[in-house]
Short mmCIF file of C-alpha atoms in Angstrom, two decimals:
data_model
loop_
_atom_site.label_atom_id
_atom_site.label_comp_id
_atom_site.label_asym_id
_atom_site.label_seq_id
_atom_site.Cartn_x
_atom_site.Cartn_y
_atom_site.Cartn_z
CA MET A 1 -6.57 -28.58 12.66
CA ASN A 2 -4.77 -26.13 14.92
CA ARG A 3 -6.71 -23.28 16.44
CA VAL A 4 -5.39 -20.21 18.17
CA PRO A 5 -7.14 -17.94 20.67
CA ILE A 6 -7.82 -14.33 19.70
CA ASN A 7 -9.24 -11.42 21.61
CA LEU A 8 -10.99 -8.71 19.67
CA ASN A 9 -13.10 -5.76 20.54
CA VAL A 10 -15.78 -5.61 17.86
CA ASN A 11 -18.05 -2.57 17.79
CA GLY A 12 -17.30 -1.96 21.46
CA LYS A 13 -17.89 -5.53 22.61
CA ALA A 14 -15.04 -7.72 23.79
CA THR A 15 -14.99 -11.13 22.14
CA ARG A 16 -12.73 -14.13 22.62
CA SER A 17 -12.62 -16.96 20.15
CA ASP A 18 -10.50 -19.84 18.94
CA VAL A 19 -9.85 -19.52 15.21
CA GLU A 20 -8.04 -21.39 12.51
CA PRO A 21 -5.05 -19.24 11.53
CA ARG A 22 -6.27 -19.25 7.95
CA GLN A 23 -9.69 -17.83 8.79
CA LEU A 24 -10.01 -14.41 7.16
CA LEU A 25 -11.25 -11.57 9.30
CA VAL A 26 -14.26 -11.08 7.02
CA HIS A 27 -15.37 -14.68 7.59
CA PHE A 28 -14.84 -14.36 11.32
CA LEU A 29 -17.05 -11.27 11.37
CA ARG A 30 -19.75 -12.73 9.14
CA ASP A 31 -19.79 -16.43 10.02
CA THR A 32 -18.68 -16.48 13.65
CA LEU A 33 -20.10 -13.19 14.91
CA GLY A 34 -23.02 -12.98 12.47
CA LEU A 35 -22.11 -9.42 11.41
CA THR A 36 -23.16 -9.79 7.80
CA GLY A 37 -23.13 -6.08 7.00
CA THR A 38 -19.52 -6.53 5.87
CA HIS A 39 -19.66 -8.05 2.40
CA VAL A 40 -17.40 -10.31 0.39
CA GLY A 41 -17.23 -8.91 -3.12
CA CYS A 42 -14.27 -9.81 -5.27
CA ASP A 43 -12.36 -11.69 -2.55
CA THR A 44 -9.14 -10.55 -4.25
CA SER A 45 -8.31 -7.31 -2.39
CA GLN A 46 -9.69 -5.06 -5.09
CA CYS A 47 -13.34 -4.09 -4.59
CA GLY A 48 -13.38 -2.89 -0.97
CA ALA A 49 -16.84 -4.30 -0.11
CA CYS A 50 -15.23 -5.99 2.91
CA THR A 51 -13.76 -2.79 4.35
CA VAL A 52 -13.81 -2.49 8.14
CA HIS A 53 -11.72 -0.49 10.59
CA VAL A 54 -8.94 -2.14 12.57
CA ASP A 55 -7.67 0.18 15.29
CA GLY A 56 -9.32 3.06 13.47
CA GLU A 57 -7.85 2.40 10.01
CA ALA A 58 -9.82 1.12 7.02
CA VAL A 59 -8.63 -2.31 5.90
CA LYS A 60 -9.84 -4.96 3.49
CA SER A 61 -10.98 -7.73 5.83
CA CYS A 62 -10.69 -10.31 3.02
CA THR A 63 -6.94 -9.71 3.04
CA LEU A 64 -6.33 -10.07 6.75
CA PHE A 65 -6.37 -13.23 8.82
CA ALA A 66 -8.50 -12.85 11.94
CA VAL A 67 -5.46 -13.85 13.97
CA GLN A 68 -3.58 -10.77 12.69
CA ALA A 69 -6.20 -8.58 14.32
CA ASP A 70 -5.69 -10.22 17.72
CA GLY A 71 -5.84 -7.53 20.39
CA ALA A 72 -7.29 -4.91 18.04
CA SER A 73 -10.50 -2.90 18.04
CA VAL A 74 -12.61 -3.61 14.99
CA THR A 75 -15.47 -1.43 13.77
CA THR A 76 -17.91 -2.70 11.16
CA ILE A 77 -20.81 -0.95 9.48
CA GLU A 78 -23.02 -2.26 12.32
CA GLY A 79 -20.95 -0.25 14.78
CA LEU A 80 -21.46 3.18 13.21
CA ALA A 81 -25.00 4.09 14.25
CA HIS A 82 -25.02 5.49 17.75
CA GLU A 83 -27.92 5.29 20.18
CA GLY A 84 -30.47 4.80 17.44
CA ARG A 85 -29.10 7.58 15.27
CA LEU A 86 -27.50 6.95 11.92
CA HIS A 87 -23.90 8.02 11.38
CA ALA A 88 -23.51 11.19 9.30
CA LEU A 89 -22.24 9.09 6.39
CA GLN A 90 -25.22 6.75 6.55
CA GLU A 91 -27.44 9.85 6.49
CA GLY A 92 -25.44 11.23 3.59
CA PHE A 93 -25.82 8.08 1.50
CA TRP A 94 -29.54 8.08 2.22
CA GLU A 95 -30.06 11.77 1.49
CA MET A 96 -27.94 11.92 -1.66
CA HIS A 97 -29.05 8.57 -3.11
CA GLY A 98 -25.50 7.28 -2.79
CA LEU A 99 -26.48 3.69 -3.50
CA GLN A 100 -28.58 1.58 -5.77
CA CYS A 101 -28.09 -2.13 -5.05
CA GLY A 102 -26.26 -1.35 -1.82
CA PHE A 103 -23.70 -4.12 -2.03
CA CYS A 104 -20.65 -1.84 -1.98
CA THR A 105 -22.19 0.63 0.48
CA PRO A 106 -20.85 -0.72 3.81
CA GLY A 107 -17.33 -0.67 2.40
CA MET A 108 -17.80 2.77 0.85
CA ILE A 109 -18.98 4.16 4.16
CA MET A 110 -16.15 2.58 6.16
CA SER A 111 -13.55 3.98 3.72
CA ALA A 112 -15.19 7.39 3.75
CA ALA A 113 -15.22 7.31 7.56
CA ASP A 114 -11.46 6.77 7.57
CA LEU A 115 -11.08 9.74 5.19
CA LEU A 116 -13.25 12.07 7.30
CA ALA A 117 -11.35 11.07 10.44
CA HIS A 118 -8.14 12.61 9.11
CA GLU A 119 -9.57 15.05 6.55
CA PRO A 120 -12.87 16.45 7.86
CA ASP A 121 -13.39 18.78 4.90
CA PRO A 122 -12.27 16.84 1.82
CA SER A 123 -12.48 18.18 -1.73
CA GLU A 124 -14.21 16.16 -4.42
CA GLU A 125 -10.77 15.12 -5.69
CA GLN A 126 -9.70 13.96 -2.23
CA ILE A 127 -12.91 11.96 -1.85
CA ARG A 128 -12.42 10.27 -5.21
CA HIS A 129 -8.78 9.46 -4.38
CA ALA A 130 -9.79 8.08 -0.97
CA LEU A 131 -12.43 5.82 -2.52
CA GLU A 132 -10.07 4.37 -5.13
CA GLY A 133 -10.16 1.02 -3.37
CA ASN A 134 -13.96 0.74 -3.43
CA PHE A 135 -15.83 -0.34 -6.52
CA CYS A 136 -19.44 0.54 -7.24
CA ARG A 137 -21.03 -0.96 -10.34
CA CYS A 138 -24.34 0.95 -10.08
CA THR A 139 -23.99 4.62 -9.31
CA GLY A 140 -21.11 5.89 -11.40
CA TYR A 141 -19.75 7.24 -8.07
CA HIS A 142 -21.24 10.71 -8.53
CA ASN A 143 -23.82 10.44 -5.76
CA ILE A 144 -21.38 8.63 -3.51
CA VAL A 145 -19.04 11.63 -3.66
CA ARG A 146 -22.00 13.91 -2.92
CA ALA A 147 -22.97 11.68 0.01
CA VAL A 148 -19.50 12.02 1.55
CA ARG A 149 -19.60 15.80 1.08
CA HIS A 150 -23.06 15.82 2.69
CA ALA A 151 -21.63 14.03 5.71
CA ALA A 152 -18.63 16.36 5.93
CA GLU A 153 -20.91 19.40 5.82
CA ALA A 154 -23.28 17.91 8.38
CA ASN A 155 -20.35 17.22 10.70
CA ALA A 156 -19.09 20.77 10.23
CA ARG A 157 -22.51 22.13 11.22
CA GLY A 158 -22.53 19.78 14.17
CA ALA A 159 -26.03 18.88 13.11
CA SER A 160 -27.51 15.94 14.90
CA SER A 161 -28.70 13.25 12.54
CA GLU A 162 -32.25 12.06 12.30
CA PRO A 163 -33.35 9.09 14.39
CA VAL A 164 -33.22 5.73 12.67
CA VAL A 165 -36.55 4.95 11.04
CA ALA A 166 -37.84 1.72 12.50
CA ALA A 167 -38.67 -1.05 10.04
CA ASP A 168 -42.39 -0.90 10.81
CA ASP A 169 -42.77 2.87 10.39
CA MET B 1 -11.31 -18.18 -0.57
CA TYR B 2 -9.39 -20.11 1.99
CA THR B 3 -5.65 -20.62 1.96
CA THR B 4 -4.08 -23.96 2.74
CA GLU B 5 -3.56 -24.63 6.44
CA PHE B 6 -0.53 -23.15 8.14
CA ASP B 7 0.94 -22.64 11.58
CA TYR B 8 0.91 -19.06 12.77
CA HIS B 9 3.73 -17.56 14.81
CA ARG B 10 3.99 -13.97 15.97
CA ALA B 11 7.40 -12.47 16.64
CA GLY B 12 7.75 -9.72 19.22
CA SER B 13 11.40 -8.94 18.53
CA VAL B 14 13.95 -9.29 15.74
CA GLN B 15 15.72 -12.03 17.74
CA GLU B 16 12.45 -13.92 18.13
CA ALA B 17 11.71 -13.61 14.40
CA LEU B 18 15.15 -14.95 13.51
CA ALA B 19 14.80 -17.85 15.97
CA LEU B 20 11.39 -18.71 14.51
CA LEU B 21 12.88 -18.56 10.99
CA ALA B 22 15.67 -20.91 12.04
CA ALA B 23 13.17 -23.33 13.55
CA ASN B 24 10.78 -23.10 10.56
CA PRO B 25 12.99 -22.88 7.47
CA ASP B 26 10.02 -23.21 5.08
CA ALA B 27 8.02 -20.48 6.80
CA LYS B 28 7.18 -17.20 5.09
CA LEU B 29 7.49 -13.87 6.84
CA LEU B 30 4.15 -12.05 7.09
CA ALA B 31 4.28 -8.24 7.19
CA GLY B 32 1.23 -6.37 5.87
CA GLY B 33 0.31 -9.46 3.87
CA HIS B 34 -1.07 -7.57 0.89
CA SER B 35 1.01 -9.50 -1.61
CA LEU B 36 1.38 -12.76 0.32
CA ILE B 37 -2.24 -13.31 1.41
CA PRO B 38 -3.71 -12.80 -2.09
CA ALA B 39 -1.07 -15.22 -3.43
CA MET B 40 -1.97 -17.73 -0.71
CA LYS B 41 -5.69 -17.39 -1.43
CA LEU B 42 -5.02 -18.18 -5.08
CA ARG B 43 -2.83 -21.09 -3.88
CA LEU B 44 0.15 -19.59 -5.69
CA ALA B 45 1.87 -19.89 -2.31
CA SER B 46 1.19 -22.52 0.35
CA PRO B 47 3.72 -21.99 3.12
CA PRO B 48 3.44 -24.46 6.01
CA ALA B 49 3.96 -21.65 8.51
CA LEU B 50 3.78 -17.87 8.72
CA ILE B 51 5.88 -15.73 11.02
CA ASP B 52 4.06 -12.46 11.63
CA VAL B 53 6.69 -9.73 11.95
CA SER B 54 4.29 -6.79 11.62
CA LYS B 55 4.34 -6.12 15.36
CA VAL B 56 8.07 -6.60 15.95
CA ALA B 57 9.12 -3.91 18.39
CA GLY B 58 11.15 -1.07 16.91
CA LEU B 59 10.58 -1.92 13.24
CA ARG B 60 7.87 0.66 12.58
CA GLY B 61 8.65 4.34 12.28
CA ILE B 62 10.53 7.03 10.38
CA ARG B 63 13.31 9.08 11.94
CA LEU B 64 16.06 11.44 10.86
CA GLU B 65 19.50 10.23 11.93
CA GLY B 66 22.22 12.67 10.93
CA VAL B 67 22.13 12.94 7.13
CA GLU B 68 19.98 9.83 6.72
CA VAL B 69 16.31 9.04 7.05
CA VAL B 70 15.81 5.66 8.69
CA ILE B 71 12.60 3.83 7.79
CA GLY B 72 11.68 0.77 9.83
CA ALA B 73 10.81 -2.18 7.62
CA MET B 74 7.32 -2.49 9.14
CA THR B 75 6.45 1.15 8.43
CA THR B 76 3.23 1.22 6.43
CA HIS B 77 2.71 3.03 3.14
CA ARG B 78 0.24 5.24 5.01
CA ASP B 79 2.97 6.19 7.51
CA VAL B 80 5.19 7.13 4.56
CA GLU B 81 2.41 9.09 2.84
CA PHE B 82 1.76 11.28 5.89
CA SER B 83 5.32 11.55 7.25
CA ASP B 84 6.49 15.13 7.85
CA VAL B 85 10.09 13.89 8.11
CA LEU B 86 9.93 12.40 4.61
CA ARG B 87 8.10 15.37 3.12
CA ALA B 88 11.04 17.54 4.18
CA ALA B 89 13.98 15.15 3.77
CA CYS B 90 12.86 12.73 1.06
CA PRO B 91 9.96 14.13 -0.96
CA LEU B 92 10.28 11.31 -3.51
CA LEU B 93 8.83 8.76 -1.11
CA SER B 94 6.03 11.18 -0.16
CA GLN B 95 5.11 11.23 -3.86
CA VAL B 96 5.39 7.49 -4.35
CA ALA B 97 3.42 6.21 -1.34
CA PRO B 98 -0.01 7.62 -2.31
CA LEU B 99 0.35 5.98 -5.74
CA ILE B 100 0.54 2.49 -4.22
CA GLY B 101 -2.65 0.43 -4.31
CA ASP B 102 -5.47 2.22 -2.53
CA PRO B 103 -5.95 3.64 0.99
CA MET B 104 -6.83 0.27 2.56
CA VAL B 105 -3.82 -1.40 0.98
CA ARG B 106 -1.62 1.47 2.19
CA ASN B 107 -2.96 1.07 5.71
CA ARG B 108 -1.59 -2.48 5.86
CA GLY B 109 1.22 -2.78 3.32
CA THR B 110 4.74 -2.09 4.55
CA VAL B 111 7.88 -0.65 2.99
CA GLY B 112 9.98 -3.63 4.03
CA GLY B 113 7.38 -6.12 2.88
CA ALA B 114 7.13 -4.48 -0.53
CA LEU B 115 10.90 -4.33 -0.98
CA ALA B 116 11.50 -7.91 0.16
CA HIS B 117 8.68 -9.13 -2.10
CA ALA B 118 10.32 -7.25 -5.02
CA ASP B 119 7.36 -7.31 -7.36
CA PRO B 120 8.78 -6.20 -10.73
CA ALA B 121 5.96 -3.64 -11.01
CA ALA B 122 6.18 -2.26 -7.47
CA ASP B 123 6.76 1.47 -7.03
CA TYR B 124 9.33 1.66 -4.22
CA PRO B 125 12.21 -0.26 -5.85
CA ALA B 126 12.91 2.39 -8.52
CA SER B 127 12.83 5.07 -5.83
CA MET B 128 15.24 3.22 -3.58
CA LEU B 129 17.67 2.87 -6.49
CA ALA B 130 17.35 6.54 -7.44
CA LEU B 131 17.77 7.64 -3.82
CA GLY B 132 20.83 5.44 -3.28
CA ALA B 133 19.16 3.81 -0.27
CA SER B 134 20.70 0.98 1.68
CA MET B 135 19.01 -1.96 3.37
CA THR B 136 19.85 -3.33 6.79
CA ILE B 137 19.42 -7.09 6.91
CA ALA B 138 19.57 -9.05 10.17
CA SER B 139 20.44 -12.70 10.69
CA THR B 140 21.52 -14.81 13.63
CA SER B 141 25.12 -13.94 12.77
CA GLY B 142 24.54 -10.19 12.95
CA GLU B 143 23.60 -7.34 10.65
CA ARG B 144 24.75 -6.47 7.17
CA THR B 145 24.07 -3.53 4.90
CA VAL B 146 23.23 -3.95 1.22
CA PRO B 147 23.09 -0.99 -1.16
CA ALA B 148 19.90 -0.74 -3.23
CA ASP B 149 22.03 -1.31 -6.36
CA GLU B 150 22.78 -4.85 -5.12
CA PHE B 151 19.42 -5.53 -3.47
CA PHE B 152 17.12 -6.34 -6.42
CA THR B 153 18.57 -9.43 -8.03
CA GLY B 154 15.70 -10.79 -10.11
CA MET B 155 11.97 -11.11 -10.50
CA PHE B 156 10.64 -11.40 -6.91
CA GLU B 157 14.24 -11.96 -5.85
CA THR B 158 16.40 -9.89 -3.55
CA ALA B 159 19.64 -10.07 -1.62
CA VAL B 160 17.72 -11.20 1.48
CA ALA B 161 18.85 -14.80 2.03
CA PRO B 162 16.89 -17.57 3.75
CA GLY B 163 16.94 -17.04 7.50
CA GLU B 164 17.41 -13.29 7.16
CA LEU B 165 15.09 -10.37 7.94
CA LEU B 166 15.09 -6.92 6.34
CA THR B 167 14.88 -4.56 9.32
CA GLU B 168 15.37 -1.03 8.04
CA ILE B 169 15.93 1.14 5.00
CA ARG B 170 18.35 4.06 5.13
CA VAL B 171 17.84 6.89 2.69
CA PRO B 172 20.23 9.85 2.29
CA ALA B 173 18.36 13.07 3.12
CA ALA B 174 17.93 15.43 0.18
CA THR B 175 20.65 18.05 -0.13
CA LEU B 176 20.66 21.59 -1.47
CA GLY B 177 20.16 21.75 -5.23
CA GLU B 178 18.54 18.33 -5.35
CA GLY B 179 15.19 17.55 -6.97
CA GLN B 180 13.26 14.30 -6.77
CA ALA B 181 10.33 13.02 -8.80
CA TYR B 182 8.53 9.79 -9.69
CA GLU B 183 6.33 9.30 -12.73
CA LYS B 184 4.47 6.17 -13.64
CA PHE B 185 2.25 4.88 -16.36
CA ALA B 186 -0.11 2.72 -14.37
CA HIS B 187 -2.04 -0.27 -15.60
CA PRO B 188 -5.60 1.05 -15.86
CA ALA B 189 -7.07 -1.74 -13.72
CA SER B 190 -4.38 -2.82 -11.27
CA ARG B 191 -2.62 0.56 -11.00
CA TYR B 192 0.69 -1.30 -10.93
CA ALA B 193 3.44 0.38 -12.92
CA ILE B 194 3.68 -0.64 -16.57
CA ALA B 195 6.62 1.74 -16.56
CA GLY B 196 7.65 3.90 -13.63
CA VAL B 197 10.72 6.11 -13.40
CA ALA B 198 12.22 7.77 -10.35
CA ALA B 199 14.74 10.58 -10.77
CA VAL B 200 17.00 12.24 -8.21
CA VAL B 201 18.91 15.05 -9.88
CA ARG B 202 21.29 17.59 -8.40
CA THR B 203 22.33 20.79 -10.12
CA GLN B 204 25.18 23.12 -9.30
CA GLY B 205 26.03 26.35 -11.07
CA GLY B 206 23.48 25.69 -13.81
CA SER B 207 24.60 22.21 -14.76
CA VAL B 208 23.75 18.70 -13.58
CA SER B 209 26.25 17.58 -10.95
CA SER B 210 24.69 14.19 -10.31
CA ALA B 211 21.76 12.17 -11.56
CA ARG B 212 20.31 8.86 -10.42
CA VAL B 213 17.46 7.59 -12.56
CA ALA B 214 15.81 4.19 -12.17
CA MET B 215 12.88 2.35 -13.68
CA THR B 216 10.38 -0.21 -12.45
CA GLY B 217 7.52 -2.15 -13.99
CA ALA B 218 8.99 -2.62 -17.43
CA GLY B 219 11.66 -5.21 -16.71
CA TYR B 220 12.33 -8.29 -14.61
CA HIS B 221 13.31 -6.09 -11.70
CA ALA B 222 13.89 -2.42 -10.99
CA MET B 223 17.13 -1.10 -12.44
CA ARG B 224 19.16 2.06 -12.91
CA LEU B 225 19.07 3.80 -16.28
CA THR B 226 22.80 4.46 -16.31
CA LYS B 227 22.97 5.64 -19.93
CA VAL B 228 20.46 8.37 -19.11
CA GLU B 229 22.36 9.37 -15.98
CA GLU B 230 25.66 9.62 -17.86
CA ALA B 231 24.06 11.71 -20.60
CA LEU B 232 22.81 14.24 -18.05
CA VAL B 233 25.82 14.79 -15.81
CA GLY B 234 27.82 17.89 -16.69
CA GLN B 235 25.14 19.20 -19.01
CA THR B 236 23.01 22.30 -18.80
CA PRO B 237 19.62 20.64 -18.32
CA THR B 238 17.51 22.12 -21.08
CA PRO B 239 14.41 20.21 -22.25
CA GLU B 240 16.36 19.33 -25.42
CA VAL B 241 19.23 17.85 -23.39
CA VAL B 242 16.78 15.80 -21.31
CA GLU B 243 14.96 14.65 -24.44
CA ALA B 244 18.24 13.47 -25.98
CA ALA B 245 19.35 11.81 -22.73
CA VAL B 246 16.26 9.63 -22.37
CA ARG B 247 16.27 8.49 -26.01
CA GLY B 248 17.11 4.79 -26.11
CA ALA B 249 17.09 4.72 -22.29
CA VAL B 250 16.61 0.98 -22.29
CA SER B 251 16.58 -1.72 -24.94
CA PRO B 252 13.37 -3.73 -25.42
CA ASP B 253 15.57 -6.83 -25.18
CA GLU B 254 15.96 -6.14 -21.46
CA LEU B 255 12.22 -5.71 -20.86
CA LEU B 256 9.09 -7.73 -20.30
CA GLY B 257 6.31 -7.95 -22.83
CA ASP B 258 2.79 -9.24 -22.37
CA HIS B 259 -0.69 -8.95 -23.88
CA PHE B 260 -1.10 -5.52 -22.34
CA ALA B 261 2.19 -3.92 -23.33
CA SER B 262 4.92 -5.24 -25.59
CA ALA B 263 8.59 -4.81 -24.69
CA GLU B 264 8.92 -2.18 -27.44
CA TYR B 265 5.97 -0.21 -26.04
CA ARG B 266 7.39 -0.44 -22.52
CA ALA B 267 10.74 0.84 -23.77
CA HIS B 268 8.90 3.83 -25.23
CA LEU B 269 6.98 4.36 -21.99
CA VAL B 270 10.21 4.29 -19.99
CA GLU B 271 11.56 7.12 -22.16
CA VAL B 272 8.39 9.16 -21.66
CA GLN B 273 8.25 8.62 -17.89
CA ALA B 274 11.99 9.29 -17.60
CA ARG B 275 11.64 12.61 -19.44
CA LYS B 276 8.70 13.64 -17.23
CA ALA B 277 10.40 12.56 -14.00
CA ILE B 278 13.72 14.26 -14.81
CA LEU B 279 12.08 17.51 -15.87
CA ARG B 280 9.92 17.58 -12.76
CA ALA B 281 12.90 16.75 -10.55
CA LEU B 282 14.86 19.60 -12.13
CA GLY B 283 11.92 21.94 -11.61
CA SER B 284 11.68 21.07 -7.94
CA ALA B 285 15.40 21.25 -7.19
CA GLY B 286 15.72 23.36 -4.04
#
């Protein structure tokens, strides 16, 4: 089995690894790096549960070989919270009850983060269009859209988010 | 899902890609991979080697060159969607790009990859036919140019021969009096076109001076609707004239039928999308 070396920066940490060319990025993140926040849903490029950022753009990591991301910066859901504070979108999903089972949530948040990066004040229609590649089978999407608006408004206010609540609180 | 094993090669230049193709004749070219990788995961394709051309220098970008817009083959759908050059010089492609897949697919998928793959339900092919685009294809013996009319030769088949690489797409910039529009009836789940029609219509002195109308999704490959075009040219484009022009636009005998949409239904949808696209193109003619 041939293996090729790749260099990635994942959530700010440089990593070097030898991978099989056919290893998908999502399996590299989950199985090799142990970053299991990125989920495998449909595994057919439809549901968006595996969405991560590669060089700042949301991609479906089930439809990308790890070797294609060689040299790139990858951000996963684990990389969004900063210094113990949740990302505005994580806050938004919490505050607006944007999830039920939570399976689609990491992908939803990564897609929404890509949207907010180039459209900081999106309309409801823009949010729905931007989340076309993410399926949620629980919420009916309504609270997800509200969660993204919540984050956009919080960013506009420049409000600092609440500290992460520790598991034993 | 894992694909079968393959050797991975990354090309840094067109010359390198062509040399790798010559050395690996059974290899597949990998661009954004959003058609190829799903097919490989389902084992519908099992190439022994992939040649990644997504990072080939000089193949990504959109620029105005005289009266043409030049789109590098590795330009992503997202690049097309947000291109100011295209919004001004080729609004049709600005309309089409955001209808492709979803944002994550558009971040990876490329114009050249989509055209070379030639999915019969893809959105770009009808637009390229309506725009009168031309494709630049490189091989070890040089470059050749193929007009869009000769590019799509069958289902998943194009004029790109083994050992060749599609490098750029040249689109004539819109001229005064020209309107462009794309309308599609999308499959409710996949969002692929069941019937999509692109129209580029020019008017002069109140009548249609030229019309290029093409469909995708309904047939084995994208094709011009020449009967519709001929019925429009020279006419004063009233809604009644457009309605008459699209009637019988295409025969069901030329179309695909499946459990979702019969050939007869697709023929009807082509008429409807053609009417909508032509009317919107006429309304936007600047």
